[in-house]
PDB file of C-alpha atoms in Angstrom:
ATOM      1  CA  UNK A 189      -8.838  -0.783 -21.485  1.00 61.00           C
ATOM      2  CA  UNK A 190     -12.325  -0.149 -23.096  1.00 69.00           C
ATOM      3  CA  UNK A 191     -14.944   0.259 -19.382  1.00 72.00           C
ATOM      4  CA  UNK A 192     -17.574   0.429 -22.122  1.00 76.00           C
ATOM      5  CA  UNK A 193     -20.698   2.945 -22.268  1.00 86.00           C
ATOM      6  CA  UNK A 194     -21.531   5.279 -19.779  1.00 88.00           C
ATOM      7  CA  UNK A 195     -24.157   2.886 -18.650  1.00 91.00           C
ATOM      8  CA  UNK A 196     -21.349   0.597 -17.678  1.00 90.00           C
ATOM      9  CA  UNK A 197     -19.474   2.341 -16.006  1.00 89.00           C
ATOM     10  CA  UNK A 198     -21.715   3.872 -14.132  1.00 90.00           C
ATOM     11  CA  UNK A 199     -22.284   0.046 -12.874  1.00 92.00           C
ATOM     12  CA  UNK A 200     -18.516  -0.223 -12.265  1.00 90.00           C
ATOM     13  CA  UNK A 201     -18.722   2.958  -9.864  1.00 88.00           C
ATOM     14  CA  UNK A 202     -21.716   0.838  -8.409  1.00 90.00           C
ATOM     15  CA  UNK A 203     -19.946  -2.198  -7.675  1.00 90.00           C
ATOM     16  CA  UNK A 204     -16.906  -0.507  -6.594  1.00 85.00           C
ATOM     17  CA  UNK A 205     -18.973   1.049  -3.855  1.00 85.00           C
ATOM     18  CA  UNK A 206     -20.985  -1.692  -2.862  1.00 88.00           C
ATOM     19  CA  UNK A 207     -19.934  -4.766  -4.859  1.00 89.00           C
ATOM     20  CA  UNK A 208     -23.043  -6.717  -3.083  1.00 90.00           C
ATOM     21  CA  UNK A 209     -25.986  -4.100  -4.523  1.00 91.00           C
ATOM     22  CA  UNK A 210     -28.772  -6.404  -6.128  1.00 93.00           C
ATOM     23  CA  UNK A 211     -29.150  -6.881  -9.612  1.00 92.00           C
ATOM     24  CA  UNK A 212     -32.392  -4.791  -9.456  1.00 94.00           C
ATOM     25  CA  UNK A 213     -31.615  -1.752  -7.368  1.00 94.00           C
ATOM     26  CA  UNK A 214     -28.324  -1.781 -10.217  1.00 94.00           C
ATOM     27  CA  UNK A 215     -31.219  -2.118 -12.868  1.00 94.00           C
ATOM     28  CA  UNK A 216     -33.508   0.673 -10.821  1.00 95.00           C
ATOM     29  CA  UNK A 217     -30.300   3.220 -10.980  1.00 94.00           C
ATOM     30  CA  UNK A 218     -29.375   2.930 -14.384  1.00 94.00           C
ATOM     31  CA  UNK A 219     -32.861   2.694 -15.673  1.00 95.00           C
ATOM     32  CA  UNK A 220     -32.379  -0.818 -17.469  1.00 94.00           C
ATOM     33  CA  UNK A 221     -34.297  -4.259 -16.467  1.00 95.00           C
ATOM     34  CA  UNK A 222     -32.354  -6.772 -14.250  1.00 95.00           C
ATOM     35  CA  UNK A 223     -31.533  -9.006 -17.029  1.00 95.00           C
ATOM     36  CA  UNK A 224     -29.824  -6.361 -18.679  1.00 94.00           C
ATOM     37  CA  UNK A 225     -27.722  -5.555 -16.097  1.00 94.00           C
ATOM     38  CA  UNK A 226     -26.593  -8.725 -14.845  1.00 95.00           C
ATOM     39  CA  UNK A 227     -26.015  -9.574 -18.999  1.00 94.00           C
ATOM     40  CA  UNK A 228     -23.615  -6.366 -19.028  1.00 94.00           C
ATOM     41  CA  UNK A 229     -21.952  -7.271 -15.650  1.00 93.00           C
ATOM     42  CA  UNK A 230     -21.118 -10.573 -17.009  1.00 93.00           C
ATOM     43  CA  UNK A 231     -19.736  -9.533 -19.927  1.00 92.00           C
ATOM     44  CA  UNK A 232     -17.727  -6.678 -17.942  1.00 91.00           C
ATOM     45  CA  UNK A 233     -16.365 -10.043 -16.219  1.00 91.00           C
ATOM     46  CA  UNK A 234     -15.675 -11.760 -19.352  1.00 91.00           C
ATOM     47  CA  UNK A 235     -13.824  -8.731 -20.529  1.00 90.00           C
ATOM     48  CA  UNK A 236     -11.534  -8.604 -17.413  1.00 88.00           C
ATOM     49  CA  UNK A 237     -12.841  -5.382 -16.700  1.00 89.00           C
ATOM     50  CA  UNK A 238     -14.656  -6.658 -13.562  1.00 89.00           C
ATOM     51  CA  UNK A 239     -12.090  -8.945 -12.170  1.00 88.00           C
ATOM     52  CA  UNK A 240     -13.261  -9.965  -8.926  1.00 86.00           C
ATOM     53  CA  UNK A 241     -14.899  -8.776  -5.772  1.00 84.00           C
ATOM     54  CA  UNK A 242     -14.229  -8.588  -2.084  1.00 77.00           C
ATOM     55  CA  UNK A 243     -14.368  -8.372   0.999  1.00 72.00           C
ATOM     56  CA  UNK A 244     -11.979  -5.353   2.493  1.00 66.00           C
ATOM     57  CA  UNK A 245     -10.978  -6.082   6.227  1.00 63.00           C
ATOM     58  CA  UNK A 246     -10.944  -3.222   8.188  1.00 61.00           C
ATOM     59  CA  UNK A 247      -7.256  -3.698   9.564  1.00 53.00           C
ATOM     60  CA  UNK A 248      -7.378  -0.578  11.241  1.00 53.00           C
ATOM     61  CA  UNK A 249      -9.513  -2.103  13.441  1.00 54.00           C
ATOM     62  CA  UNK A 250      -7.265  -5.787  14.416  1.00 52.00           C
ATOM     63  CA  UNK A 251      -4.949  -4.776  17.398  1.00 51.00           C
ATOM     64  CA  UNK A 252      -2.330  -2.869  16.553  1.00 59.00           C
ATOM     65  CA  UNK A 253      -1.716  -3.328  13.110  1.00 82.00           C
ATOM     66  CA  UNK A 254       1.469  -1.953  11.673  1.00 89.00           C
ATOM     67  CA  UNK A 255       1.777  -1.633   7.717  1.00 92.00           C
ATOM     68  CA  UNK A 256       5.329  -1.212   6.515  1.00 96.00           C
ATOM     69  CA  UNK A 257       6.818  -1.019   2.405  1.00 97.00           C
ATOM     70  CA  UNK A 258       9.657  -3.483   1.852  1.00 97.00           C
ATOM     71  CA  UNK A 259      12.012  -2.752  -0.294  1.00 97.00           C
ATOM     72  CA  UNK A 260      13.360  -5.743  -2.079  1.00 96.00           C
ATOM     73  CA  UNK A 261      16.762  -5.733  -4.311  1.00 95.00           C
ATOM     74  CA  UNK A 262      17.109  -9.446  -6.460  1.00 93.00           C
ATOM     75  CA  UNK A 263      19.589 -11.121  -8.051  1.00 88.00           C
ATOM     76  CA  UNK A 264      18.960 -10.342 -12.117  1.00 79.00           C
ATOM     77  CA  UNK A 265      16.346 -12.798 -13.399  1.00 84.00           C
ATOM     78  CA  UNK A 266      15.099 -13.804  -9.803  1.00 88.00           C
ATOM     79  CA  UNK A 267      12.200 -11.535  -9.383  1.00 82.00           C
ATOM     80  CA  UNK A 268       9.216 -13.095 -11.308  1.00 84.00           C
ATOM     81  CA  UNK A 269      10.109 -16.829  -8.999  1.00 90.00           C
ATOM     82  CA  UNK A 270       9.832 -14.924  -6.071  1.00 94.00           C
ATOM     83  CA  UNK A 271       6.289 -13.135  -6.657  1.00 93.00           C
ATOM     84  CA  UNK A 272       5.854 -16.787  -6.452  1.00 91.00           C
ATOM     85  CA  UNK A 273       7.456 -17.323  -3.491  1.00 94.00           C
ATOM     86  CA  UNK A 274       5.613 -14.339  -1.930  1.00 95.00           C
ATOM     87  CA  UNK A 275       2.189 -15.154  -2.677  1.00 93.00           C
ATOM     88  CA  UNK A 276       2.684 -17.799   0.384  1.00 92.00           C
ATOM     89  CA  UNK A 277       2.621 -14.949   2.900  1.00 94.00           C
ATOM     90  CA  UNK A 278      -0.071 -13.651   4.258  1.00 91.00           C
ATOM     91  CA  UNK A 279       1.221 -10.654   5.560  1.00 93.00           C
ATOM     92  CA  UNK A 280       1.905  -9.160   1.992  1.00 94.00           C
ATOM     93  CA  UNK A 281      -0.910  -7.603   1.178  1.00 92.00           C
ATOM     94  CA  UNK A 282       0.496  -6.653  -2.212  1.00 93.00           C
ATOM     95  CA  UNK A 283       4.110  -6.936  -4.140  1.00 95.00           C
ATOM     96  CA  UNK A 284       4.809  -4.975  -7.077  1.00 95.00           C
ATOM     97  CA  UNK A 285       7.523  -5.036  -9.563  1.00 93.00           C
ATOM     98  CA  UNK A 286       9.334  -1.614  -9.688  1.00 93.00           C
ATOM     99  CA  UNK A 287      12.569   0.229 -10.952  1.00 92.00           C
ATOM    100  CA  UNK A 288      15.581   1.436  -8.752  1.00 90.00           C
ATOM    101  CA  UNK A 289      17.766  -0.199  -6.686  1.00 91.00           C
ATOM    102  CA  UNK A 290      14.622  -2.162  -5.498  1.00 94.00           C
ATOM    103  CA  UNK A 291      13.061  -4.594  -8.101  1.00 92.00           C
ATOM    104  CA  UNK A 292      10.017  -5.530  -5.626  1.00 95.00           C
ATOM    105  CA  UNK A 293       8.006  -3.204  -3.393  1.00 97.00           C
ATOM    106  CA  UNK A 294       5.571  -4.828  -0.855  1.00 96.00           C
ATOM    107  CA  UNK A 295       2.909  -3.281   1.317  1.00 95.00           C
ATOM    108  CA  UNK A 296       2.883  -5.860   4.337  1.00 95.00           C
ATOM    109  CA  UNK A 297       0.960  -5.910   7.591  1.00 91.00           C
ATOM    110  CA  UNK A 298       1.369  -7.214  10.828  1.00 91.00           C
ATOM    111  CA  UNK A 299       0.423  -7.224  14.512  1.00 87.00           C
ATOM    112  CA  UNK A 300       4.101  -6.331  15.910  1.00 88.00           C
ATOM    113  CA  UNK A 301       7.224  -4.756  14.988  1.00 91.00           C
ATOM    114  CA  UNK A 302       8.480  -8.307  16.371  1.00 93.00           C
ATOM    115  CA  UNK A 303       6.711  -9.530  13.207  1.00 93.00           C
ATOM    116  CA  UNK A 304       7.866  -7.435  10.748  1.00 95.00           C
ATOM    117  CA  UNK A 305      10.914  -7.813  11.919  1.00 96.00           C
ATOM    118  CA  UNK A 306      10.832 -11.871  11.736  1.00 95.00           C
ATOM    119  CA  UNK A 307       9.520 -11.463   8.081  1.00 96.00           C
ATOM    120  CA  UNK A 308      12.177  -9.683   7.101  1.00 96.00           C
ATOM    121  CA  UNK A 309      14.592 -12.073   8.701  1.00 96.00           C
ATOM    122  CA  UNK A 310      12.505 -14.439   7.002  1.00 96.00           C
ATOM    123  CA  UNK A 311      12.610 -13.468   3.242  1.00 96.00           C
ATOM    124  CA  UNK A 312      16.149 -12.172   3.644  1.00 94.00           C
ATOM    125  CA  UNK A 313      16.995 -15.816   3.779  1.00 95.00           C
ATOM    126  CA  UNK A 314      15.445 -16.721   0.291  1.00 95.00           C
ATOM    127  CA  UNK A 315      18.083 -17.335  -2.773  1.00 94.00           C
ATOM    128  CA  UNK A 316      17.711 -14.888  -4.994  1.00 93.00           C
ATOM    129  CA  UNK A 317      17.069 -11.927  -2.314  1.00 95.00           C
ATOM    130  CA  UNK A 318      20.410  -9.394  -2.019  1.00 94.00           C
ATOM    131  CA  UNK A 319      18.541  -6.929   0.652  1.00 95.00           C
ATOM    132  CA  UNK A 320      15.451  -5.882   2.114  1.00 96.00           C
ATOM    133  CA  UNK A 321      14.779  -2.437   3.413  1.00 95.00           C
ATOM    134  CA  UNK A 322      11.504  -1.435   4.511  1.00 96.00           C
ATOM    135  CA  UNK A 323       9.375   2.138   6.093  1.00 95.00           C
ATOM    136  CA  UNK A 324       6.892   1.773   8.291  1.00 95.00           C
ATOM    137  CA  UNK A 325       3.889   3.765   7.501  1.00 91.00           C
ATOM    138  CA  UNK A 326       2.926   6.601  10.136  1.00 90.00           C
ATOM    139  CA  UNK A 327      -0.613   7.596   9.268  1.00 83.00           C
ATOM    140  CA  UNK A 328      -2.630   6.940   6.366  1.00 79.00           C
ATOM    141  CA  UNK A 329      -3.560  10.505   4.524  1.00 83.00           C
ATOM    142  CA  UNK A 330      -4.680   9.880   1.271  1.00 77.00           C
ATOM    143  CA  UNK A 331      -6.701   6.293   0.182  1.00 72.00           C
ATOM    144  CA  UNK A 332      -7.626   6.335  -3.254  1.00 65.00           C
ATOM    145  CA  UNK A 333      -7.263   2.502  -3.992  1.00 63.00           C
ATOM    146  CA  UNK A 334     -10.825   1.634  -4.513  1.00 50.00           C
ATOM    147  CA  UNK A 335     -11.585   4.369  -6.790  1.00 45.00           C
ATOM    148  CA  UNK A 336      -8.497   3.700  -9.617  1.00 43.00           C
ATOM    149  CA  UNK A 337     -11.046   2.600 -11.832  1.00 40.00           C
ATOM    150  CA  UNK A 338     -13.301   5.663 -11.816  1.00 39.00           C
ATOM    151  CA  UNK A 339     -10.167   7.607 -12.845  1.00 39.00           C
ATOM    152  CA  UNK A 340      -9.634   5.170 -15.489  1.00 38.00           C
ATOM    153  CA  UNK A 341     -12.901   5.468 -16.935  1.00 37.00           C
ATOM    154  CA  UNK A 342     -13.535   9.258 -17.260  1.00 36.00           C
TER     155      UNK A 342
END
């Protein structure tokens, strides 16, 4: 994907540190007027470069939150109705489509291993699911996720 002149993405690397910087300390950084920048951002959104911005929850900080990968083996065919299916619970934080004997990969969290072990339960009764197997996560060591687009871009 094209990120566009240095100028933008130097406001991408912006945003993706502070996605609620004003307009005019943007414009002050980059050395353009506000206009300018808020005409690039929006084209950056038209693009699809800039898809969307957050808030990100500091989880660590809910009561013991637990963060497990399920592993998710379907029926042939059966995996793109149940990203649908998925989308409904809040616990999965994100579901990817992947290779191996495991055609979906989630990253879920919850409160309890009670929980986890209720959403399991849970999706293992959906048609089109064979088996779930999941790994809790320890410790977190490396967090890159809200810099993939710098990488991108260089």
């Amino acid at each position: 994907m094209d990120y566009g002149d240095s100028i933008d993405r130097n406001l991408i690397t912006m945003l993706e540190e502070n996605a609620r910087m004003p307009a005019s300390e943007l414009a002050r950084r980059v050395g353009l007027a506000r206009s300018s920048v808020q005409e690039r951002i929006e084209r950056l959104e038209r693009r699809g470069v800039i898809l969307g911005y957050r808030a990100i929850v500091g989880r660590h900080l809910l009561a013991q939150s637990i963060f497990a990968y399920l592993f998710i083996a379907t029926t042939p065919r059966a995996a793109q109705r149940l990203f649908a299916i998925l989308r409904g619970y809040p616990e999965i934080l994100a579901a990817d489509a992947t290779s191996g004997p495991a055609n979906i990969m989630c990253r879920v969290c919850v409160n309890f291993l009670e929980d986890l072990d209720a959403l399991i339960e849970d999706l293992a009764k959906i048609e089109g699911i064979e088996s779930v197997t999941y790994s809790v996560v320890l410790s977190n060591k490396i967090n890159r996720e809200s810099g993939l687009i710098n990488v991108r871009a260089q």
